[in-house]
CSV table of C-alpha atoms in Angstrom, one decimal:
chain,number,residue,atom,x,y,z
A,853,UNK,CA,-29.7,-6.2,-24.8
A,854,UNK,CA,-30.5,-7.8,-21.9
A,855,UNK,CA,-33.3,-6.4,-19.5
A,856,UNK,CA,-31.1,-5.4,-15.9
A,857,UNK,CA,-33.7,-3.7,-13.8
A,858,UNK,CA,-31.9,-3.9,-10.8
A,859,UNK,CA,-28.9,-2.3,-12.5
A,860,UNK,CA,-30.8,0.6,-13.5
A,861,UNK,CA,-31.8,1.4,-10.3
A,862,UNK,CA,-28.1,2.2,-9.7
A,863,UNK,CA,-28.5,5.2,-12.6
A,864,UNK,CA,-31.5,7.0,-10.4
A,865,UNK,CA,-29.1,8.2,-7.8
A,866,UNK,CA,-27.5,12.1,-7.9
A,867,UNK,CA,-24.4,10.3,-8.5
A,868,UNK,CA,-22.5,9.4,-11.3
A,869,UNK,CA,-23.1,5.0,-12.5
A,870,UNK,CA,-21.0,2.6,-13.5
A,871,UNK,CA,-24.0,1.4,-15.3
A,872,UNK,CA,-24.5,4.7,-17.7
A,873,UNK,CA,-20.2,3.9,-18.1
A,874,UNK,CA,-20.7,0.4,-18.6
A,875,UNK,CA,-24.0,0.9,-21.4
A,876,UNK,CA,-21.9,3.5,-23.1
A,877,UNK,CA,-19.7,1.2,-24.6
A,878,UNK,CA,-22.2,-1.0,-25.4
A,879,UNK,CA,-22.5,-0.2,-29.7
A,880,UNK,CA,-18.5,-1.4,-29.7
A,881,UNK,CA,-18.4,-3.6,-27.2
A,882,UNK,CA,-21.3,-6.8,-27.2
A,883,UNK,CA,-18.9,-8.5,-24.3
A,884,UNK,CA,-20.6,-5.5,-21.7
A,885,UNK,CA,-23.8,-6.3,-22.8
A,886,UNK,CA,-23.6,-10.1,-21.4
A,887,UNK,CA,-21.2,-8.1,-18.4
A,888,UNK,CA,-24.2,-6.6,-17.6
A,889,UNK,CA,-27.0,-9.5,-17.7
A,890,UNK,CA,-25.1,-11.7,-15.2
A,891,UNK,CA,-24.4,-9.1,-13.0
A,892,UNK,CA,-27.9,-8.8,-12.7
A,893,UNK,CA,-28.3,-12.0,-12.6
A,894,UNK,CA,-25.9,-12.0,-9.6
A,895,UNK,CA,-27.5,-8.8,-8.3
A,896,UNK,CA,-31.1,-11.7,-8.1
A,897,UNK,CA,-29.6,-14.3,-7.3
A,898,UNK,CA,-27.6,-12.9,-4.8
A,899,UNK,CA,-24.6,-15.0,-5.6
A,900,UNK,CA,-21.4,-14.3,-8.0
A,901,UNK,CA,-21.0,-16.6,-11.1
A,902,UNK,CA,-17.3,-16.1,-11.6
A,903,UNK,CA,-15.6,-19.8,-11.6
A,904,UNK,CA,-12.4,-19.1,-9.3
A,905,UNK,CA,-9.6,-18.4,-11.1
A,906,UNK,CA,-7.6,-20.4,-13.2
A,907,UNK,CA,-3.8,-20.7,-14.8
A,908,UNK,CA,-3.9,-18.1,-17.4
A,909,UNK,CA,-1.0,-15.5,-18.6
A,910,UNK,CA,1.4,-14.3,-21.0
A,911,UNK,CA,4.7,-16.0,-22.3
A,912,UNK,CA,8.2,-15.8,-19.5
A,913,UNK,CA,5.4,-14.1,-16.7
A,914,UNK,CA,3.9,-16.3,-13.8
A,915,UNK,CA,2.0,-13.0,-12.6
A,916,UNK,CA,0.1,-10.3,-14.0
A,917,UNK,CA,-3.1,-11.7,-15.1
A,918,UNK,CA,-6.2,-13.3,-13.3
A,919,UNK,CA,-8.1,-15.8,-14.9
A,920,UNK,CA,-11.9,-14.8,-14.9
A,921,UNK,CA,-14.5,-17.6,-16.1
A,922,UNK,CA,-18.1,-17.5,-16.0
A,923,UNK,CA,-19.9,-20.5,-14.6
A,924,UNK,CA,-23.1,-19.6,-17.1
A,925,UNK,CA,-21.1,-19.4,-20.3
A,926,UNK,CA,-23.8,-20.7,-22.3
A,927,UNK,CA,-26.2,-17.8,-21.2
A,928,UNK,CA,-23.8,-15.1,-21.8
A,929,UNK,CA,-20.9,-16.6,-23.9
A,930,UNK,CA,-19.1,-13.0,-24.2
A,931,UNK,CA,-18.3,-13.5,-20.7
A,932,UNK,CA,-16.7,-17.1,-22.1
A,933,UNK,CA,-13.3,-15.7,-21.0
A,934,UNK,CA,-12.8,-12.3,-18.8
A,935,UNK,CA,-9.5,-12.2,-17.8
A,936,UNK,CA,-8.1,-9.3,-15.9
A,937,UNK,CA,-4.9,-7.7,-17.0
A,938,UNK,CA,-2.5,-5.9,-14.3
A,939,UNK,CA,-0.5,-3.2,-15.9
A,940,UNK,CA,2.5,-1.6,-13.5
A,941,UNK,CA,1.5,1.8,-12.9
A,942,UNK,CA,4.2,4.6,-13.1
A,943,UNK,CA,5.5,6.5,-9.5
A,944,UNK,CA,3.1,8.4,-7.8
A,945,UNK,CA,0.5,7.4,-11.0
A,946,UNK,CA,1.6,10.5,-13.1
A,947,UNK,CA,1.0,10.1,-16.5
A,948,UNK,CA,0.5,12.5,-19.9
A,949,UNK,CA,-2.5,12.3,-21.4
A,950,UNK,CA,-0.8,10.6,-24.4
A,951,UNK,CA,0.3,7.7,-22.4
A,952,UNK,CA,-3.4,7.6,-21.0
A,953,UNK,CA,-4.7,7.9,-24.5
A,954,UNK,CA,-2.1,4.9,-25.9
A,955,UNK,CA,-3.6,2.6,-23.0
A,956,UNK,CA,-7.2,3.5,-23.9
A,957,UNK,CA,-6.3,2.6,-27.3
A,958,UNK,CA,-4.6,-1.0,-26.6
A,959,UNK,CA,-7.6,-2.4,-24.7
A,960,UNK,CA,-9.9,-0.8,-27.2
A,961,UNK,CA,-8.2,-2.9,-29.6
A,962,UNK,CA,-7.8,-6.2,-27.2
A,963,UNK,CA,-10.0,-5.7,-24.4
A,964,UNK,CA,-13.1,-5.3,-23.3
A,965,UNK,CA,-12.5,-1.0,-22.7
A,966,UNK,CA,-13.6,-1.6,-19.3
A,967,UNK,CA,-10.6,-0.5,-16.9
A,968,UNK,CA,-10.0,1.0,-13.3
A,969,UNK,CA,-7.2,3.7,-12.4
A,970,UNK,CA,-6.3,2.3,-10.2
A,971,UNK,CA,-6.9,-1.0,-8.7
A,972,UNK,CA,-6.1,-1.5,-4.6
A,973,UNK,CA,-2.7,-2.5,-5.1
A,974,UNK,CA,-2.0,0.8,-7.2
A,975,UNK,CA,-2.0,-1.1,-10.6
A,976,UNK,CA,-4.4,0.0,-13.9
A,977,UNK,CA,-6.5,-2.6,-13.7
A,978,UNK,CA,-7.8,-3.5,-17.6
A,979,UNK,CA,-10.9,-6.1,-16.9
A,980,UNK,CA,-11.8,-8.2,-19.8
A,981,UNK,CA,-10.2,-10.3,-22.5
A,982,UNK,CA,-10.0,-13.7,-23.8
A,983,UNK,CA,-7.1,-15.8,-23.6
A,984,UNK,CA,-5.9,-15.6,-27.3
A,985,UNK,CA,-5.7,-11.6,-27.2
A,986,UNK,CA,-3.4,-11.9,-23.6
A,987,UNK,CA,-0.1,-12.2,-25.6
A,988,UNK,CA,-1.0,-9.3,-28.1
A,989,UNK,CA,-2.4,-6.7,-25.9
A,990,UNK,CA,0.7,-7.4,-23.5
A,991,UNK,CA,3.6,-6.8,-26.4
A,992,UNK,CA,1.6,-4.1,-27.4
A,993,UNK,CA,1.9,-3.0,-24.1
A,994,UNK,CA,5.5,-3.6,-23.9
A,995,UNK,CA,6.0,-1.8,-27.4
A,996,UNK,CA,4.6,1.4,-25.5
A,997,UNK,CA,6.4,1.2,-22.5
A,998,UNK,CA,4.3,-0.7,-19.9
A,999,UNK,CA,4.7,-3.9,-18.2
A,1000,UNK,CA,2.9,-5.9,-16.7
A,1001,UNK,CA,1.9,-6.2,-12.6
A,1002,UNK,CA,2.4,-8.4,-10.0
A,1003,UNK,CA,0.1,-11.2,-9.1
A,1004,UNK,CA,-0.1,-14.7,-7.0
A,1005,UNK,CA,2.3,-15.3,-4.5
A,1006,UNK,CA,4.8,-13.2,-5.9
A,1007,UNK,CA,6.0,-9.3,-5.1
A,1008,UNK,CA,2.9,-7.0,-6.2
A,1009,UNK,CA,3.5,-4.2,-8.1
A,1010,UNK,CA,5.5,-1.6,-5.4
A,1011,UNK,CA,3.3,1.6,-5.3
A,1012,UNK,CA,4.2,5.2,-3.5
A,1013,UNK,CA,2.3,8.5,-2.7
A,1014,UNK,CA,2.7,11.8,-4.4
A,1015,UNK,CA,6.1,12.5,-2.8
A,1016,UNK,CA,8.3,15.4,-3.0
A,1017,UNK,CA,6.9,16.0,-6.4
A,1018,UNK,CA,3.7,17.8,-5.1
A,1019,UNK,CA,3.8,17.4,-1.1
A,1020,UNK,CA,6.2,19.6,1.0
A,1021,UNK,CA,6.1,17.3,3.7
A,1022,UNK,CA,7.7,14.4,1.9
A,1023,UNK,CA,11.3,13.3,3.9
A,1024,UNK,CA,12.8,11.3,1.2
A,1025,UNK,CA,12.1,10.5,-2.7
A,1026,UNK,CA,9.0,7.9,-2.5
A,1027,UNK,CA,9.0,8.3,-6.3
A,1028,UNK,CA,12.7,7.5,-7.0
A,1029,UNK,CA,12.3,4.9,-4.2
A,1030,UNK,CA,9.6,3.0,-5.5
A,1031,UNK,CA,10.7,2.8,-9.4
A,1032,UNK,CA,14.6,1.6,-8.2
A,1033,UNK,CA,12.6,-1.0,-5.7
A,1034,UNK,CA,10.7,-2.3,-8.5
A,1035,UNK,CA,13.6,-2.4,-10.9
A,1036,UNK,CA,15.3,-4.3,-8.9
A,1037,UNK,CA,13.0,-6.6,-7.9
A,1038,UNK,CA,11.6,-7.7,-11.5
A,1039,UNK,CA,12.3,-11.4,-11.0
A,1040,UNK,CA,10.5,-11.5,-7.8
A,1041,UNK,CA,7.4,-9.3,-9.3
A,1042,UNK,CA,7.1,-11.4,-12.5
A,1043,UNK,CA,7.7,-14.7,-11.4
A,1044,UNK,CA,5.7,-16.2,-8.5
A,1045,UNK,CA,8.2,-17.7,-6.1
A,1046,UNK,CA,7.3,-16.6,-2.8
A,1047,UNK,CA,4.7,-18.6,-0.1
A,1048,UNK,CA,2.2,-15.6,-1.1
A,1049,UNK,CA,2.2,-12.3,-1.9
A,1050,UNK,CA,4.7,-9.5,-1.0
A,1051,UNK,CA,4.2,-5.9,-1.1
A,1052,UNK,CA,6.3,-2.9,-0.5
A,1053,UNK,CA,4.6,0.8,-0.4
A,1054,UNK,CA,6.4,4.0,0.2
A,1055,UNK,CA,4.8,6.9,1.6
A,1056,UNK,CA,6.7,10.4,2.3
A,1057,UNK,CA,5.7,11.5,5.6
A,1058,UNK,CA,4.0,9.6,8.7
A,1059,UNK,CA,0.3,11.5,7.3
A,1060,UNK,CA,0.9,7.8,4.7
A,1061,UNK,CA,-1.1,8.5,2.2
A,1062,UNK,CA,-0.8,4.8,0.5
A,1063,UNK,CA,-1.9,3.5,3.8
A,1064,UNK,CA,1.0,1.5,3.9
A,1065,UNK,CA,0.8,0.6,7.8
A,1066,UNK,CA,-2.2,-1.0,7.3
A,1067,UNK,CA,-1.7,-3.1,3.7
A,1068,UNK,CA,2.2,-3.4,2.9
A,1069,UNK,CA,4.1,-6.2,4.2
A,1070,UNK,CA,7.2,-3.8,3.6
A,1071,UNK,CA,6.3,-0.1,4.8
A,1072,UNK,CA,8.4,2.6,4.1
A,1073,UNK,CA,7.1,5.6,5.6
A,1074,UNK,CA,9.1,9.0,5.7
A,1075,UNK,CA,10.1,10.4,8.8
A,1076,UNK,CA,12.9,13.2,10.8
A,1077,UNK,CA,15.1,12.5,13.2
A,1078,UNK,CA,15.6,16.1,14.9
A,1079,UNK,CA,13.2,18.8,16.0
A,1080,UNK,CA,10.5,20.1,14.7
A,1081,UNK,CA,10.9,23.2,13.1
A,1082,UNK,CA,8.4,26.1,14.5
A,1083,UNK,CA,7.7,29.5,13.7
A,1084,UNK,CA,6.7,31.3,16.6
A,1085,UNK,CA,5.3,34.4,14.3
A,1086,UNK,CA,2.9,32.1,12.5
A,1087,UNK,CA,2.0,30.4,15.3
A,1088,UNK,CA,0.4,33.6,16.8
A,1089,UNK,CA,-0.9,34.2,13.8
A,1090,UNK,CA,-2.7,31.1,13.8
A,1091,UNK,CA,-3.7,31.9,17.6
A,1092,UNK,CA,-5.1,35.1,16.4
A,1093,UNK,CA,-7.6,33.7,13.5
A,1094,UNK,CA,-5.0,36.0,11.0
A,1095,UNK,CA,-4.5,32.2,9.9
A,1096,UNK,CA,-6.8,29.6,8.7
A,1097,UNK,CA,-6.5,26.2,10.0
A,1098,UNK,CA,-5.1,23.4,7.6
A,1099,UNK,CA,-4.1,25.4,5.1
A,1100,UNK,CA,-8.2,27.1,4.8
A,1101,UNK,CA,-9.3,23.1,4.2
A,1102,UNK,CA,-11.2,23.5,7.9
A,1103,UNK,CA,-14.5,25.0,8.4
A,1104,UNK,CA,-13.2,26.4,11.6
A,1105,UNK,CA,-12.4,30.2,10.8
A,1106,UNK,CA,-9.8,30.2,14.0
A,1107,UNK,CA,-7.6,27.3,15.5
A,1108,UNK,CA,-7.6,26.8,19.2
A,1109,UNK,CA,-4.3,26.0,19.8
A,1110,UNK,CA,-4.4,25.2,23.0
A,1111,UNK,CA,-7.9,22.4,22.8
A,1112,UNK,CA,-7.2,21.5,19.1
A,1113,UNK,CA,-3.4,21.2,19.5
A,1114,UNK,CA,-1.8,20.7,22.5
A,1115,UNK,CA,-4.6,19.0,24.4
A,1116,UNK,CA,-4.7,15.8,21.4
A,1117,UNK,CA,-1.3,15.8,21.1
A,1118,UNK,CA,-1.1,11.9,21.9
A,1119,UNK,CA,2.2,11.9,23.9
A,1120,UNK,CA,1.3,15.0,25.6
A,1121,UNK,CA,4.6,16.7,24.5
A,1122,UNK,CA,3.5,20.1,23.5
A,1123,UNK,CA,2.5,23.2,26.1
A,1124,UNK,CA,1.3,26.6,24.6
A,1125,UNK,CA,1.3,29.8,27.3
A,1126,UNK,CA,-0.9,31.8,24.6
A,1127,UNK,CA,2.2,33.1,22.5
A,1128,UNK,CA,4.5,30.3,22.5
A,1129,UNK,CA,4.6,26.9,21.6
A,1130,UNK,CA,7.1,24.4,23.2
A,1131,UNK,CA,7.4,20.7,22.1
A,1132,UNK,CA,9.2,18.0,24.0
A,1133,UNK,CA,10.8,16.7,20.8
A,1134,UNK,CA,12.3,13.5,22.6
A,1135,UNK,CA,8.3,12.3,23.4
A,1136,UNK,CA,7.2,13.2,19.9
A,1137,UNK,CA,5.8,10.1,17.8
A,1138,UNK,CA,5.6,12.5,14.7
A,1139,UNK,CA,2.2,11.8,14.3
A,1140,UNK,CA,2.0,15.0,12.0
A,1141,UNK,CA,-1.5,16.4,13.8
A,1142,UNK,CA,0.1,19.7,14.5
A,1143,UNK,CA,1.8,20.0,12.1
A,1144,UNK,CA,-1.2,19.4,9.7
A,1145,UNK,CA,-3.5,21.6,11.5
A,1146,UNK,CA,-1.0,24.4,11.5
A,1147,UNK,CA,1.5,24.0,7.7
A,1148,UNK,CA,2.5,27.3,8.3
A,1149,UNK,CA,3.8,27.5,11.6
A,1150,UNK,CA,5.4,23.7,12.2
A,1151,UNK,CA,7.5,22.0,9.7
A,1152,UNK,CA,9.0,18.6,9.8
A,1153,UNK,CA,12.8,18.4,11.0
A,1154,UNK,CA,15.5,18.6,8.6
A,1155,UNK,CA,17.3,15.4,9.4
A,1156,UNK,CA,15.1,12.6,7.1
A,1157,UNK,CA,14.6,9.3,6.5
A,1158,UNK,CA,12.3,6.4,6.9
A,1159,UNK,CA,10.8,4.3,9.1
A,1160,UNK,CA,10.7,0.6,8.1
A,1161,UNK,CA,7.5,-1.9,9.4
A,1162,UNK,CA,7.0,-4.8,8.4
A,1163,UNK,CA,3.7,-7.3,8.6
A,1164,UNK,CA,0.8,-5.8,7.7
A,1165,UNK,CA,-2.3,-8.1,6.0
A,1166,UNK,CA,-6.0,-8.8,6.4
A,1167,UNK,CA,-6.7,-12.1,6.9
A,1168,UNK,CA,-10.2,-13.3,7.3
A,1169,UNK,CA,-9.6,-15.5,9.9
A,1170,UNK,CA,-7.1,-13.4,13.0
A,1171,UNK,CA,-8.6,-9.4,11.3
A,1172,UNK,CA,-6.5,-6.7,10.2
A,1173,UNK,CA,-3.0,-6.5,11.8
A,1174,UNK,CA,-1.2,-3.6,11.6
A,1175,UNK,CA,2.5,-3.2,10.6
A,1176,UNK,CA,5.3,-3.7,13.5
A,1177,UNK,CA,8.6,-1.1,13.6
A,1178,UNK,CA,12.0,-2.9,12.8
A,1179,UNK,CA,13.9,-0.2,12.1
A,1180,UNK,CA,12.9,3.6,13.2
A,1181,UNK,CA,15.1,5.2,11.0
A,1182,UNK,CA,17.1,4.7,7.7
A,1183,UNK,CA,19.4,6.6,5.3
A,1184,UNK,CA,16.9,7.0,2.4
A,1185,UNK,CA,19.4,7.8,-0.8
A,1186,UNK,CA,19.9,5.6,-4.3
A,1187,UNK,CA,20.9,3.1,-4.8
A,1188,UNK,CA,18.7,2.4,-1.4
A,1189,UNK,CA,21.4,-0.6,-0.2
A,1190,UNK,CA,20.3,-1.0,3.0
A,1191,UNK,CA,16.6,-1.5,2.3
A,1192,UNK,CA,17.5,-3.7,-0.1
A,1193,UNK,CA,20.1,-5.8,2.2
A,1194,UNK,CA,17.0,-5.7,5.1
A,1195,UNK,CA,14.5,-6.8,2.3
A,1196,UNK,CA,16.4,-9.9,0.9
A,1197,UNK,CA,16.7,-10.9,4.3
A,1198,UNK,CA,13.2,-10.9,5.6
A,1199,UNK,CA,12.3,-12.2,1.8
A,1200,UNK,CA,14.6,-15.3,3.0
A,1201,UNK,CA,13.7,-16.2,5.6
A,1202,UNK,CA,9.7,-15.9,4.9
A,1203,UNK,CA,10.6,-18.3,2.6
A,1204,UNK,CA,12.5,-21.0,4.3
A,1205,UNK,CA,9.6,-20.8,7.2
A,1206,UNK,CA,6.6,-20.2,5.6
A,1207,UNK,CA,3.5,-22.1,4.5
A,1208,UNK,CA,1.7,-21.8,1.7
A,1209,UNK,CA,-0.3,-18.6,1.0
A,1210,UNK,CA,0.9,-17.4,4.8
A,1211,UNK,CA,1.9,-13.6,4.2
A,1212,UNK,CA,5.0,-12.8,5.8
A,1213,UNK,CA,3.2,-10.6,9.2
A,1214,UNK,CA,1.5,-14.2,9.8
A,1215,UNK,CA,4.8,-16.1,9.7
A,1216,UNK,CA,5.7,-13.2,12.5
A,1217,UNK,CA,2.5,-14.0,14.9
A,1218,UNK,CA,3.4,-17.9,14.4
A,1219,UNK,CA,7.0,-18.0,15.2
A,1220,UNK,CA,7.5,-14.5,16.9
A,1221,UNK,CA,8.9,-11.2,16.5
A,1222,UNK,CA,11.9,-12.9,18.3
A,1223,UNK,CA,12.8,-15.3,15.8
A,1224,UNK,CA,12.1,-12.9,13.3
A,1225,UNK,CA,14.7,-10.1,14.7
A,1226,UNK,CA,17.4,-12.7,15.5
A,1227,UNK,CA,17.6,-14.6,11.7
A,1228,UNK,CA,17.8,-10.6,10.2
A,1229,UNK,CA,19.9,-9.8,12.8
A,1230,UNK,CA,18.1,-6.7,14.1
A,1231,UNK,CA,18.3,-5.1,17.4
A,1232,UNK,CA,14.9,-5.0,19.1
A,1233,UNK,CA,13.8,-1.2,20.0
A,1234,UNK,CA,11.0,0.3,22.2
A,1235,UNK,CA,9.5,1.0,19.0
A,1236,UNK,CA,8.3,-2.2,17.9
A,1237,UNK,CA,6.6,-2.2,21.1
A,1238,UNK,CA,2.6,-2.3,20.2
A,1239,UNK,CA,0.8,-3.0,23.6
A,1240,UNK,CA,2.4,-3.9,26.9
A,1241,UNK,CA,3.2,-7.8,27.8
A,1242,UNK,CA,0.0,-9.4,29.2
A,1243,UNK,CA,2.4,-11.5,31.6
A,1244,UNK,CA,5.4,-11.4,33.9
A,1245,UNK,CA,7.6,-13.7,32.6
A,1246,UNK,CA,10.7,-13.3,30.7
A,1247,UNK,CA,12.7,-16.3,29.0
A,1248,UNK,CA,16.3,-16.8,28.6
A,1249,UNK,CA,18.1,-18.3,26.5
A,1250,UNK,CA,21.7,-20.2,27.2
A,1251,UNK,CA,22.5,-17.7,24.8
A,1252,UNK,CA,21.5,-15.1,27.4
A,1253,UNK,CA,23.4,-15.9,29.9
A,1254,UNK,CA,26.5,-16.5,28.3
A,1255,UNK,CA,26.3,-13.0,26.9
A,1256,UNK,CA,25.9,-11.7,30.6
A,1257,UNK,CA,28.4,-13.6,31.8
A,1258,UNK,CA,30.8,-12.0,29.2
A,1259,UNK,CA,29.8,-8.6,30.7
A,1260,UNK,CA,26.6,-7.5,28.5
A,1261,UNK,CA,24.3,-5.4,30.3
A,1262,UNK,CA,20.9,-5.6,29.3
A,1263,UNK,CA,19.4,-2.4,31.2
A,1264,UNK,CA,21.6,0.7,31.5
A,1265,UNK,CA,20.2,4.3,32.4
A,1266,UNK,CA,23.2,6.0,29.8
């Protein structure tokens, strides 16, 4: 075994180690053993030795595995090959512990047993194989039930939150959503085609619990058109410390309604006189702080849908970029046409204008949200509106005025 001081280190702590996991499968598994000598060495040396990539994968897929080499094979030749296997996870990751047990069992058999539930983009992740076991492991795979994720420059594996299978706050079916999204999409998620990568990610309620605003390029994020429903009883209830904030996950024993829930409402659209609360429902952003701080009292409206944004990414070079609103609200109901009409649009034209490994938010900042909007032929709105124009001028196109001229009014106060 190899000596990893610095490793060990890491099993001192009050906290549970990947090390003591990692050493545990060490009598069946000699592959962790050399895992865990160059990650020391990397650990000293303060430097990875991974070799980038390589063209690795399974027979009719492009995507779904990622080619790990280690640049000392030599030193620790179980380490040789290390390829990482991307295994679409099911809606909302439910699983029986039989299915759980049947995975276990497959990389056991091909793998290295080292695995993560789940990995960013919301697939198992199953770290370590060598290239002759890839094909194997993946019809055993298949055999079971499970196929494999997206990878490369093609649509990642579509993920969603809990949905209306455990969350009362959920305005359409994430989980419904996000397996007919990825059905229908299985040339696109399998085979690599697009300038980079593509994700979609569905969350119920504006709380987004898969972050989507800040990692899809396609967020789908549930929302009500109508008012928010109140009960005025509750409310007072809430007012007089009968009930506990956030459902009793506060350590606050009574809610202030009117510092902790009126005075950071962000659109200032809510006024409490000590026994009844009013909201300004046409200046709401359903940001969902009320309603999370009291469940009891406020409930979302019963007119639902979603919210589409598009462009969200990380680059290294511009920072994070948030999504951008294109469409406040959409019909969410099988067999989900107009997302899907929306979608093959903006998939189009990423593709006729992108560059290579330029994610489809980037293609945005580089041409415009103009150009964007007028190839999917979508309407601007005062929603996709993220900070105020930085200077006065406004230009028209021939376009423009020919559309005045024929009578087009482009302010109206109706």
């Amino acid at each position: 075994m190899h000596k990893t001081p610095l490793l060990d280190q890491l099993e001192s702590g009050p906290y549970p180690s990947f090390v003591t996991d990692l050493k545990r499968l060490l009598p069946t598994k000699p592959q962790v053993n050399d895992l865990l000598g160059q990650l020391e060495r990397s650990y000293k040396e303060k430097i990875t030795h991974w070799k980038h990539g390589g063209i690795v994968g399974v027979l009719g897929y492009g995507s779904g595995i990622i080619g790990r080499y280690s640049d000392l094979p030599n030193e620790f030749p179980g380490l040789e090959h290390f390829h990482t296997m991307r295994i679409n996870q099911p809606s909302g990751w439910f699983y029986t512990s039989a299915a759980i047990r049947e995975l276990c069992d497959i990389w056991d058999q091909y793998g290295s047993g080292v695995l993560n539930m789940h990995g960013a983009t919301g697939d198992i992740v199953f770290l370590g194989t060598r290239t002759e076991e890839l094909e194997p492991c993946f019809q055993a795979l298949a055999r079971k039930g499970f196929d494999i994720g997206g990878s490369g420059s093609a649509m990642r594996s579509p993920s969603c939150c809990v949905g209306p299978a455990r969350c009362e706050w959920s305005c359409y079916d994430t989980l419904e959503a996000c397996y007919d999204i990825t059905q229908e999409y299985q040339f696109e998620l399998h085979r690599p085609s697009f300038p980079y990568k593509f994700k979609f990610k569905f969350s119920g309620c504006p709380n987004d619990c898969v972050a989507s605003v800040a990692r899809a390029d396609c967020s789908v994020i549930g929302v009500w058109k109508d008012d928010i429903r109140i009960d005025q009883s509750a409310v007072k209830a809430y007012a007089g410390g009968e009930l506990k904030p956030r459902g009793g996950g506060s350590p606050y024993a009574k809610l202030d309604i009117q510092a902790d829930v009126v005075e950071l409402c962000p659109t200032g659209c809510m006024s409490f006189d000590g026994s009844t609360l009013k909201i300004d429902n046409r200046n709401c952003n359903h940001c969902m702080h009320c309603i999370n701080l009291m469940p009891q009292a406020l409930r979302p409206g019963t007119e639902t849908g979603a919210t589409l944004l598009i462009g969200s990414h990380a680059p290294i070079l511009e920072g994070a970029q948030m999504s951008w609103v294109i469409v406040p609200f959409m019909e969410m109901e099988p067999p989900y046409d107009n997302l899907k009409e929306i979608a093959g649009n903006i998939m189009e034209w990423w593709a006729e204008n992108g560059k290579n490994r330029e994610r489809v938010g980037e293609l945005i900042l580089r041409l415009g949200m103009r150009n964007f909007l007028e190839a999917l032929g979508l309407p601007p709105v005062p929603q996709s509106i993220k900070i105020p124009r930085a200077n006065p001028f406004f230009f028209w196109k021939d376009a423009d005025f020919e559309a005045e001229a024929a009578g087009k009014k482009y302010y109206t106060t109706k």
